[in-house]
N, CA, C and O atoms as a printed pandas DataFrame, in Angstrom:
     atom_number atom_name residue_name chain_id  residue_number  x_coord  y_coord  z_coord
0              1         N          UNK        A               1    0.844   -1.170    0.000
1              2        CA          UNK        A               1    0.000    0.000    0.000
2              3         C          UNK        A               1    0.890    1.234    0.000
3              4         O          UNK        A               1    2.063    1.142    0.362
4              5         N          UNK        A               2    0.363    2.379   -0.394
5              6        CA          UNK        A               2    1.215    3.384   -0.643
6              7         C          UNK        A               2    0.680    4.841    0.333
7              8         O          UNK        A               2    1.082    5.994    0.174
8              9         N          UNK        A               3   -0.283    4.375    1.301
9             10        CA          UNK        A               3   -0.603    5.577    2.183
10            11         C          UNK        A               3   -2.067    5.288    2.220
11            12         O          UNK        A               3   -2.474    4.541    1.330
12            13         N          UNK        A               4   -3.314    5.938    3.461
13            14        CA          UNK        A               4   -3.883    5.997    3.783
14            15         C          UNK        A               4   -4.677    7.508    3.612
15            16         O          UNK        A               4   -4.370    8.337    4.470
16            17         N          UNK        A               5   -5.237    7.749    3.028
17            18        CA          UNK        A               5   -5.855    9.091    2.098
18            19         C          UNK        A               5   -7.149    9.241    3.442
19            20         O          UNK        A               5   -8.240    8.681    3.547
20            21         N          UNK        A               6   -6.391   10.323    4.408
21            22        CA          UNK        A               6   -7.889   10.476    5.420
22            23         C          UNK        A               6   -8.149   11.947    5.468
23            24         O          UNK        A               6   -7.468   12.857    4.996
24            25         N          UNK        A               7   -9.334   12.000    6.173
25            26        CA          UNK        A               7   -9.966   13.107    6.544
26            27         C          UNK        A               7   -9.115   13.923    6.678
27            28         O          UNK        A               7   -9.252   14.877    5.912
28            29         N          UNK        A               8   -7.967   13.986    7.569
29            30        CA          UNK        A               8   -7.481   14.835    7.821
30            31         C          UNK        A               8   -6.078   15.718    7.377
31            32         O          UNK        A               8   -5.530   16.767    7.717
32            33         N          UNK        A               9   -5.826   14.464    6.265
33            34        CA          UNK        A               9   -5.146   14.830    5.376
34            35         C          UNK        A               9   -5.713   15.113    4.087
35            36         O          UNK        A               9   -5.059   14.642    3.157
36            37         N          UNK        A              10   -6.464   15.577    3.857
37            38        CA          UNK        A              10   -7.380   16.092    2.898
38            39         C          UNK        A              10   -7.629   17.651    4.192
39            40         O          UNK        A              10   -7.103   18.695    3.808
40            41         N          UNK        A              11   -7.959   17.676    4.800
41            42        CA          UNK        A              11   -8.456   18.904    5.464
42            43         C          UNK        A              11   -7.255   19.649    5.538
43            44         O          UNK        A              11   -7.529   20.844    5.428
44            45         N          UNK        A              12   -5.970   19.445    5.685
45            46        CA          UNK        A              12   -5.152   19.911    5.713
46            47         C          UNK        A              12   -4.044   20.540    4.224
47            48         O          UNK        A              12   -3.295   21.468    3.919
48            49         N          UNK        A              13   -4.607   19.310    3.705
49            50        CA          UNK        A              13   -4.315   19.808    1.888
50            51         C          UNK        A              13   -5.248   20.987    1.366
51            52         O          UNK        A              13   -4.748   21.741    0.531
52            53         N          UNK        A              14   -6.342   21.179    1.711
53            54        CA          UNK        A              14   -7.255   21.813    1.971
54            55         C          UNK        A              14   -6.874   23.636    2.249
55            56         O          UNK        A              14   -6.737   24.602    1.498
56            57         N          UNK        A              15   -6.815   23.439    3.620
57            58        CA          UNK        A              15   -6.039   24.511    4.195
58            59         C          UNK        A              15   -4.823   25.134    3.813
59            60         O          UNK        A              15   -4.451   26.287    4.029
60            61         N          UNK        A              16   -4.247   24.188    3.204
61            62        CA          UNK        A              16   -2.897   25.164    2.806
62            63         C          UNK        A              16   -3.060   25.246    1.032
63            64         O          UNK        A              16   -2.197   25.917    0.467
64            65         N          UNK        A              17   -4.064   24.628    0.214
65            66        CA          UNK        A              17   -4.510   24.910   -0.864
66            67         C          UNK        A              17   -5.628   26.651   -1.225
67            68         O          UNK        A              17   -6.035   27.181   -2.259
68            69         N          UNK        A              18   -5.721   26.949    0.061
69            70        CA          UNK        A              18   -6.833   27.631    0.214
70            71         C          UNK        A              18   -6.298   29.254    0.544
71            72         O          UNK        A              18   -6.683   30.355    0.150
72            73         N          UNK        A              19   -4.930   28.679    1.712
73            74        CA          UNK        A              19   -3.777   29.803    2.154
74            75         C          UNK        A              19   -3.363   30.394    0.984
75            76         O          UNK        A              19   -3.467   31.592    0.722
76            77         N          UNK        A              20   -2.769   29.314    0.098
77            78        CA          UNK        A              20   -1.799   29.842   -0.880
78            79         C          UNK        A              20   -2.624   30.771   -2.214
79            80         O          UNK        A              20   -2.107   31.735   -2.779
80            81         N          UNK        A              21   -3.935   30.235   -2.509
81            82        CA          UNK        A              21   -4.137   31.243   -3.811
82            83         C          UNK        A              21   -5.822   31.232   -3.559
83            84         O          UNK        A              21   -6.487   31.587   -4.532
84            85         N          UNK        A              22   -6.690   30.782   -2.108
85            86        CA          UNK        A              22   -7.730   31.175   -1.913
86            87         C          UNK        A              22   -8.495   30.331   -3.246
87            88         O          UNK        A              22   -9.650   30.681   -3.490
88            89         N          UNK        A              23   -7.936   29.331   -4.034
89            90        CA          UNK        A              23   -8.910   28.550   -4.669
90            91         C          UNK        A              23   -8.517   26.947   -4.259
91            92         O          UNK        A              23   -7.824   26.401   -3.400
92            93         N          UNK        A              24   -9.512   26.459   -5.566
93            94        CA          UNK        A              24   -8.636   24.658   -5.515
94            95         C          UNK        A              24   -8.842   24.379   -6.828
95            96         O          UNK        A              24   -9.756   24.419   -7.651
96            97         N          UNK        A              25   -7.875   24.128   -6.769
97            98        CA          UNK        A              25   -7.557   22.776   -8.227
98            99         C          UNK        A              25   -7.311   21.527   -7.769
99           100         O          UNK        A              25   -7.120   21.039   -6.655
100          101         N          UNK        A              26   -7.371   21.011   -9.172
101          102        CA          UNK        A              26   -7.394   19.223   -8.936
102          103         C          UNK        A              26   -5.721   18.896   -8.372
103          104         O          UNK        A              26   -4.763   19.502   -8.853
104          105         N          UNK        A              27   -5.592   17.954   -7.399
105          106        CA          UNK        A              27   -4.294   17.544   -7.223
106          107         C          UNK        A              27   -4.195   16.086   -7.508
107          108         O          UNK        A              27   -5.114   15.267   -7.536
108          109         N          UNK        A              28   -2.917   15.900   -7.717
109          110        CA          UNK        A              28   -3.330   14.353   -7.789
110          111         C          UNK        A              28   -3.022   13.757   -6.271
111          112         O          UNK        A              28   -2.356   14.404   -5.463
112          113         N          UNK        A              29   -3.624   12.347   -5.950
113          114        CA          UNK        A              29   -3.940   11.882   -4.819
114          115         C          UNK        A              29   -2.055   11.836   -3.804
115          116         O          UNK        A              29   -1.598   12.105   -2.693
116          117         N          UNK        A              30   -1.800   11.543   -4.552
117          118        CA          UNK        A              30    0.617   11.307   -3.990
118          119         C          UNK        A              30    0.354   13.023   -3.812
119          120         O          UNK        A              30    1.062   13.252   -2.831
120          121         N          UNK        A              31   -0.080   13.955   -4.092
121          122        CA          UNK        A              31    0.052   15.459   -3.342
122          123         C          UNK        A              31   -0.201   15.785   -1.991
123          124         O          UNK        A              31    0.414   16.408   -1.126
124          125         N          UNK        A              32   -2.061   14.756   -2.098
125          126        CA          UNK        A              32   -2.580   15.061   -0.676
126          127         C          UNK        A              32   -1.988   14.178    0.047
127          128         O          UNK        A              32   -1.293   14.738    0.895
128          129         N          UNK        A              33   -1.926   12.715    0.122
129          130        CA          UNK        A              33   -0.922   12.383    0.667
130          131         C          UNK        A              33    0.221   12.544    1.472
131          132         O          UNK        A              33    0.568   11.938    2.486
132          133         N          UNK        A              34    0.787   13.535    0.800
133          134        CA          UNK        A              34    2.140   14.332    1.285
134          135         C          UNK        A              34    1.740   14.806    3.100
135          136         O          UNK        A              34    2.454   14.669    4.094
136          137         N          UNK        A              35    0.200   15.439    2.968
137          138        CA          UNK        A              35   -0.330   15.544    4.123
138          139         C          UNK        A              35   -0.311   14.864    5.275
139          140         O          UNK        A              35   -0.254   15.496    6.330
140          141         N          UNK        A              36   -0.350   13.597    5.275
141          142        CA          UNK        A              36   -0.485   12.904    5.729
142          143         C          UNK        A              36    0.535   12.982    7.103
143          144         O          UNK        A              36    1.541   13.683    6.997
144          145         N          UNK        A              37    0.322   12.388    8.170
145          146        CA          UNK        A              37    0.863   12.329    9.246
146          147         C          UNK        A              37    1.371   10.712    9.502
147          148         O          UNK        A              37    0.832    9.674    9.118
148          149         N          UNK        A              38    2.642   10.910   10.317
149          150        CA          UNK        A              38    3.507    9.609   10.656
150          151         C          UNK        A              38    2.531    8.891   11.267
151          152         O          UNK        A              38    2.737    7.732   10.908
152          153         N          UNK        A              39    1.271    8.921   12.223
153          154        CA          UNK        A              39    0.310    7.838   12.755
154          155         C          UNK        A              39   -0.802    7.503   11.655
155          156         O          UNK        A              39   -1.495    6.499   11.813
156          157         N          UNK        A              40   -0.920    8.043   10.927
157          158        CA          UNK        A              40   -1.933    7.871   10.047
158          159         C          UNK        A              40   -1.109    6.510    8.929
159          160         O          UNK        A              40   -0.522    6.601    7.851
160          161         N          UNK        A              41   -1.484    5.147    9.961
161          162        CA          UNK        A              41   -0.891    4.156    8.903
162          163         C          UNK        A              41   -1.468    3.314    9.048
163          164         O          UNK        A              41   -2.203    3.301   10.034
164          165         N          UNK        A              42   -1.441    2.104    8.094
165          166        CA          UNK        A              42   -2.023    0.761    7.951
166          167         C          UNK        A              42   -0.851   -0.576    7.859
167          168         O          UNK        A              42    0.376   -0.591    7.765
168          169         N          UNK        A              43   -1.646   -1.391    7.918
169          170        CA          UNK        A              43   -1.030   -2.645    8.092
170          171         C          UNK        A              43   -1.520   -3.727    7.278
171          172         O          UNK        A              43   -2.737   -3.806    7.451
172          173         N          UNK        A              44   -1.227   -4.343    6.702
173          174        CA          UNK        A              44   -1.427   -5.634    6.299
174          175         C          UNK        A              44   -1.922   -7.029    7.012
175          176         O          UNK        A              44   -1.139   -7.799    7.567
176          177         N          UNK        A              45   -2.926   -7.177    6.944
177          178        CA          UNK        A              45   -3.319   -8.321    7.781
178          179         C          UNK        A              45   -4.039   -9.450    6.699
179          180         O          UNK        A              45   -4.667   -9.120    5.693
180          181         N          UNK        A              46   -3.791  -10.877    7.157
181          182        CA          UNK        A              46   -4.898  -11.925    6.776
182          183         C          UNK        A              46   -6.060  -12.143    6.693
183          184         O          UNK        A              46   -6.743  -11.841    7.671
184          185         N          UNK        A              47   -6.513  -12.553    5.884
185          186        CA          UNK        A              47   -7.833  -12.994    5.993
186          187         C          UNK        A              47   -8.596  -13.300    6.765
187          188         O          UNK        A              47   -9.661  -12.711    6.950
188          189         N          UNK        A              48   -8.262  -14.139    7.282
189          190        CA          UNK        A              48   -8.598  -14.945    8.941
190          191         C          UNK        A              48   -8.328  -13.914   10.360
191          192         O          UNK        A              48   -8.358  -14.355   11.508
192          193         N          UNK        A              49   -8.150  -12.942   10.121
193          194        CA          UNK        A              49   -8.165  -12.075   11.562
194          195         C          UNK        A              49   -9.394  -12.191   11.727
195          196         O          UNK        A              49  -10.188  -12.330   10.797
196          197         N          UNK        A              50   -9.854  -12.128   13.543
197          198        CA          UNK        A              50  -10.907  -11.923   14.381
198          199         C          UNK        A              50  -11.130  -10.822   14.370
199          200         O          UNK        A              50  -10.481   -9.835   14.021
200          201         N          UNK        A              51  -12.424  -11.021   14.909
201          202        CA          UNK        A              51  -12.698   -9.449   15.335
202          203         C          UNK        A              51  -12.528   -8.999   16.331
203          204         O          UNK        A              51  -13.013   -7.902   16.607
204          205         N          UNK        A              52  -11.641   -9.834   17.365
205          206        CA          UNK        A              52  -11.397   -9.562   18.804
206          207         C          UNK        A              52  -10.101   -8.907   18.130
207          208         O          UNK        A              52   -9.955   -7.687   18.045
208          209         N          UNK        A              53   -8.929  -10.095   17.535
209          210        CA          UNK        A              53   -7.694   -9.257   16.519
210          211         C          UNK        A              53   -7.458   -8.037   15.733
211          212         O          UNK        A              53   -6.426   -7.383   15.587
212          213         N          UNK        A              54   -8.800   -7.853   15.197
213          214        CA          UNK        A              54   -8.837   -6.621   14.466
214          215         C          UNK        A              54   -8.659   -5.687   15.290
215          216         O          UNK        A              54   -7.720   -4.899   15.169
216          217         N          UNK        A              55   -9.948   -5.599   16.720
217          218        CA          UNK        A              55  -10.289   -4.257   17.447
218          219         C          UNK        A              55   -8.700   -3.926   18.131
219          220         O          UNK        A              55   -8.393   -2.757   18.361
220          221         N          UNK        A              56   -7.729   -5.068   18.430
221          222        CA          UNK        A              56   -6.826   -4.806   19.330
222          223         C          UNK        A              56   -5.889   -4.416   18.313
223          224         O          UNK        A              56   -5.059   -3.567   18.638
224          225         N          UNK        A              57   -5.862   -4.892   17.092
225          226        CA          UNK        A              57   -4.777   -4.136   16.271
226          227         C          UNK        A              57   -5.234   -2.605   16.113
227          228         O          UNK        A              57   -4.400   -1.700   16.081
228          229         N          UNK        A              58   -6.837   -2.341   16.001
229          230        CA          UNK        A              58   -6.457   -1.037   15.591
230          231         C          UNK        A              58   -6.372   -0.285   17.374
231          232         O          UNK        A              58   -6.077    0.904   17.495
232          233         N          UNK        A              59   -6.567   -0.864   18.191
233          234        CA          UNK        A              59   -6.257    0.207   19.093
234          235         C          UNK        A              59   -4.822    0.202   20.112
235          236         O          UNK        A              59   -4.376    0.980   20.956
236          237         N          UNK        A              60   -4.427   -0.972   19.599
237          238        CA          UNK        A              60   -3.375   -1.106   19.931
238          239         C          UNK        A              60   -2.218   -1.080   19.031
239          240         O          UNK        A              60   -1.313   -0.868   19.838
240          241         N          UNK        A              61   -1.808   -1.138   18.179
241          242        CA          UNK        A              61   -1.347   -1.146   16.755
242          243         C          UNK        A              61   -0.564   -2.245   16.869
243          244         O          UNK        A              61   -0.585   -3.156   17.697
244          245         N          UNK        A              62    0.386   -1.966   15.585
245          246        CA          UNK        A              62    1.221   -3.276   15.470
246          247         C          UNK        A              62    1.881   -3.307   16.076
247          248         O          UNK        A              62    1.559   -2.878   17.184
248          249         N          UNK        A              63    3.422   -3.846   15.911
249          250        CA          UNK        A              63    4.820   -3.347   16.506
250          251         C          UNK        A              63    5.235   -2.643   17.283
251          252         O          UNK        A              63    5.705   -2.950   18.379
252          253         N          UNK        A              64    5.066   -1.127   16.611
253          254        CA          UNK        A              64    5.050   -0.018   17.026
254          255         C          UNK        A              64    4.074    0.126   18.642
255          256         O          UNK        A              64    4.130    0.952   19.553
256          257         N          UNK        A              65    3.329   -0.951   18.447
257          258        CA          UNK        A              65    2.328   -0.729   19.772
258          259         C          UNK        A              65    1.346    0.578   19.466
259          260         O          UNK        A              65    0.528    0.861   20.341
260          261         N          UNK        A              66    1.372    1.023   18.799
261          262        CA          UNK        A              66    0.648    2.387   18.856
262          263         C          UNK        A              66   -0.951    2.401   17.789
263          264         O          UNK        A              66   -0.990    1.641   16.822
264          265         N          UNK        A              67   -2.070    3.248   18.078
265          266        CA          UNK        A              67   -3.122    2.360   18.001
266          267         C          UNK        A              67   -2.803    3.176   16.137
267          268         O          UNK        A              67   -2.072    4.096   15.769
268          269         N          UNK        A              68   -3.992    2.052   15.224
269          270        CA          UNK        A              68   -3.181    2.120   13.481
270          271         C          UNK        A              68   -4.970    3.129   13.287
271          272         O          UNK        A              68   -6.018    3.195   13.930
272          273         N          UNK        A              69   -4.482    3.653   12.185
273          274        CA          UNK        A              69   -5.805    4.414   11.381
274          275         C          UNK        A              69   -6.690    3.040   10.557
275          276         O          UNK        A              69   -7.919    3.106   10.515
276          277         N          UNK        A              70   -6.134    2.118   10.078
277          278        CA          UNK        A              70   -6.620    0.873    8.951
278          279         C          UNK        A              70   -6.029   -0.313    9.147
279          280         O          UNK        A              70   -4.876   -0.523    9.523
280          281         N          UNK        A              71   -7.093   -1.279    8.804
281          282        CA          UNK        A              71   -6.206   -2.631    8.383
282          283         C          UNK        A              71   -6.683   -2.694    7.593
283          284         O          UNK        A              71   -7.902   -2.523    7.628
284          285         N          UNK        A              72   -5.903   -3.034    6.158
285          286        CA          UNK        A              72   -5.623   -3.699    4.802
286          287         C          UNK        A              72   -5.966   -5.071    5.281
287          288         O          UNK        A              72   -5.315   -5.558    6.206
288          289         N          UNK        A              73   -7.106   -5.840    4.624
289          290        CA          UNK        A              73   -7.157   -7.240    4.686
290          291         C          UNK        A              73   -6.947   -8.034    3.242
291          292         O          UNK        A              73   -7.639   -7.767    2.258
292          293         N          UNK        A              74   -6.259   -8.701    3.241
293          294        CA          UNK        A              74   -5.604   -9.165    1.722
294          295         C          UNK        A              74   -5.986  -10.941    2.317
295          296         O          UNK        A              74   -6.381  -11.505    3.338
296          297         N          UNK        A              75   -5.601  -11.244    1.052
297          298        CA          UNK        A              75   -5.600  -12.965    1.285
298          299         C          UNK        A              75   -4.584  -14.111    2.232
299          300         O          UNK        A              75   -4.718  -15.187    2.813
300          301         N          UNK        A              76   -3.469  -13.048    1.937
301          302        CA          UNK        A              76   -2.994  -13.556    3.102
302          303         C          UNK        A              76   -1.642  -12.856    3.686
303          304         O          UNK        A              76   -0.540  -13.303    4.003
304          305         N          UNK        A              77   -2.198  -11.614    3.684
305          306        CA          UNK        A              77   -1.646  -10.364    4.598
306          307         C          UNK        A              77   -0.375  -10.008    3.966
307          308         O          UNK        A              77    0.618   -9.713    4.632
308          309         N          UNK        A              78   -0.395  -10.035    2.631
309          310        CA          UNK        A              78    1.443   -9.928    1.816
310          311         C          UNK        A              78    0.560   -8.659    0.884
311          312         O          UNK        A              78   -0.628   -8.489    0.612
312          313         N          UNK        A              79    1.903   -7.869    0.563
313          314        CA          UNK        A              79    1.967   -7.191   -0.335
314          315         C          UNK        A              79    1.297   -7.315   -1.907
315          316         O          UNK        A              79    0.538   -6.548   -2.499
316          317         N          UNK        A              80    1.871   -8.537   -2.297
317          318        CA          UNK        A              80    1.157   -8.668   -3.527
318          319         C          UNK        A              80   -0.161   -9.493   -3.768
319          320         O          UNK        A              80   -0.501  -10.079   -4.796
320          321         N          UNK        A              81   -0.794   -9.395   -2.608
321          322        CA          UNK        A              81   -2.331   -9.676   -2.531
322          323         C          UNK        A              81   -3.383   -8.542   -2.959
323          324         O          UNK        A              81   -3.272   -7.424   -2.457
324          325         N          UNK        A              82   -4.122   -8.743   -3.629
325          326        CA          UNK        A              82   -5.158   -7.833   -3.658
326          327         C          UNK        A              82   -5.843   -6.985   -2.535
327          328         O          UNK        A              82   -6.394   -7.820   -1.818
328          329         N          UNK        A              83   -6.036   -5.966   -2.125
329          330        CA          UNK        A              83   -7.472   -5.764   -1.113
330          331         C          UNK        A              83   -8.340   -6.403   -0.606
331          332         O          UNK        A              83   -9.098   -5.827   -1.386
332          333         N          UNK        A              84   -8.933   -6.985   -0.101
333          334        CA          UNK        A              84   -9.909   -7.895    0.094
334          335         C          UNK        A              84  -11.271   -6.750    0.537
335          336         O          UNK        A              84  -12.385   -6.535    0.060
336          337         N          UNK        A              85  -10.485   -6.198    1.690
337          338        CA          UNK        A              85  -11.342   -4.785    2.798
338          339         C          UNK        A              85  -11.003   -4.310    3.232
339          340         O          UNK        A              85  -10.134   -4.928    3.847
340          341         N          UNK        A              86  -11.021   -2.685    3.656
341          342        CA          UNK        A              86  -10.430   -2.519    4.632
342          343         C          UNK        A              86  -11.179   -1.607    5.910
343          344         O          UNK        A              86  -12.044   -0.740    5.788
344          345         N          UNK        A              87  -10.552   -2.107    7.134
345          346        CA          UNK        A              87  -10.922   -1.849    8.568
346          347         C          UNK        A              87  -10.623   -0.600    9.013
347          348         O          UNK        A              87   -9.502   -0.451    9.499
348          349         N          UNK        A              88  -11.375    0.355    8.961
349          350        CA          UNK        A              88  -11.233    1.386   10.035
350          351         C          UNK        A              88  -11.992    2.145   11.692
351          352         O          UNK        A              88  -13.208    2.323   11.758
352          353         N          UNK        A              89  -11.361    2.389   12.496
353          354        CA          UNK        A              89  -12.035    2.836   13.547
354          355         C          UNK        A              89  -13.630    2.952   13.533
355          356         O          UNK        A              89  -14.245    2.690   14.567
356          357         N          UNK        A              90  -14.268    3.320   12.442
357          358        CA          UNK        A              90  -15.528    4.105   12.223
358          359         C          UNK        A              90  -16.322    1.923   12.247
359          360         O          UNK        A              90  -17.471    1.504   12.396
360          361         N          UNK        A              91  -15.274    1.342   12.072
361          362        CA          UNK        A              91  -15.951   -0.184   11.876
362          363         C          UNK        A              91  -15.952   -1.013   13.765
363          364         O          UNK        A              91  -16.295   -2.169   14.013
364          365         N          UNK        A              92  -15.531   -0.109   14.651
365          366        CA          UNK        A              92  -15.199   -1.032   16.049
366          367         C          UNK        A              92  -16.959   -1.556   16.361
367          368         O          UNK        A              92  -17.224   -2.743   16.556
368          369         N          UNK        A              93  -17.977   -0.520   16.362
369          370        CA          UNK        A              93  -18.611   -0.568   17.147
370          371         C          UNK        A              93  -19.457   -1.969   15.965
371          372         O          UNK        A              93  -20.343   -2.602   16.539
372          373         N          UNK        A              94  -19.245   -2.280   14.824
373          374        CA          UNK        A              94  -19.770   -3.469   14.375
374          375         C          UNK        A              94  -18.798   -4.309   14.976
375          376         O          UNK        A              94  -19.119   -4.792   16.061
376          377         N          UNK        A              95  -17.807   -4.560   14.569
377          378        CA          UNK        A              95  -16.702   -5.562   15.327
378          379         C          UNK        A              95  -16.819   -5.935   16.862
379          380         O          UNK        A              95  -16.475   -7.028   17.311
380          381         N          UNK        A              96  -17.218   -5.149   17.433
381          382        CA          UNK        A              96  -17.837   -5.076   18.914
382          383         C          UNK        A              96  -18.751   -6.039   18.642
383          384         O          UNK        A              96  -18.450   -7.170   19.024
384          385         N          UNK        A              97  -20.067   -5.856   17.934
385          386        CA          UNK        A              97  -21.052   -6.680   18.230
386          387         C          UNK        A              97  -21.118   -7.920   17.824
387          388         O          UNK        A              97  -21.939   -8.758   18.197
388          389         N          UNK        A              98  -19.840   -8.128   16.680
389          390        CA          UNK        A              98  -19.426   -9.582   16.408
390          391         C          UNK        A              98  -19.109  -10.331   17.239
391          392         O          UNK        A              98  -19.171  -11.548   17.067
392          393         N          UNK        A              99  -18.602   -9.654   18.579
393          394        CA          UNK        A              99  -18.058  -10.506   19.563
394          395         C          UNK        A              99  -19.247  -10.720   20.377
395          396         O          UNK        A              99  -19.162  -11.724   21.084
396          397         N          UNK        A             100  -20.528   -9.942   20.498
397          398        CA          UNK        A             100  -21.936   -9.926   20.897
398          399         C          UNK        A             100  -21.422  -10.217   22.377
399          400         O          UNK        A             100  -21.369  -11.315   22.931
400          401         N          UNK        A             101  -20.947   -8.610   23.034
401          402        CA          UNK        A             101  -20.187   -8.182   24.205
402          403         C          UNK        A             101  -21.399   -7.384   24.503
403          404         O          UNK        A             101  -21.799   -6.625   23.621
404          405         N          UNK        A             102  -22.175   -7.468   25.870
405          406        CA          UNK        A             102  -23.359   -7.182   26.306
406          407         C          UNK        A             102  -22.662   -6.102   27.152
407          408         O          UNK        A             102  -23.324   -5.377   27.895
């Protein structure tokens, strides 16, 4: 994957598109990007992750320990897998009820 295109890197491409000449033009997506912040990342995961696995990767993150913006779910969590789906924060409170936690 080559970056995670969020809200807030768009709001911020935004803002300094807006500073500089008070309009917008088209950028291409590797511009806004640029926006982007060092926590704003994803990971590669398997197919077969839980949804107990998922919620703790994203709030706990990977490696780093630190909680992730996405999980990339591929076929079997490698690079040259396709997309399958991908997981973000805005998805816990379904993942929650997969675990059907009263």
């Amino acid at each position: 994957y080559v970056g995670i295109l969020t809200t807030n890197a768009i709001a911020r491409w935004l803002a300094q598109q807006l500073t500089i000449d008070r309009r917008l033009e088209d950028a291409p997506i590797r511009q806004v990007l640029e926006f982007s912040e060092a926590d704003e990342r994803a990971i590669l995961v398997d197919r077969t992750i839980t949804a107990a696995e998922a919620i703790h990767q994203l709030s706990h993150g990977g490696p780093e320990q630190t909680p992730l913006t996405a999980l990339i779910i591929t076929q079997n969590g490698i690079e040259s897998d396709k997309p399958l789906a991908v997981v973000v924060a805005y998805d816990l409170p379904r993942l929650t009820a997969a675990l059907q936690i009263n």
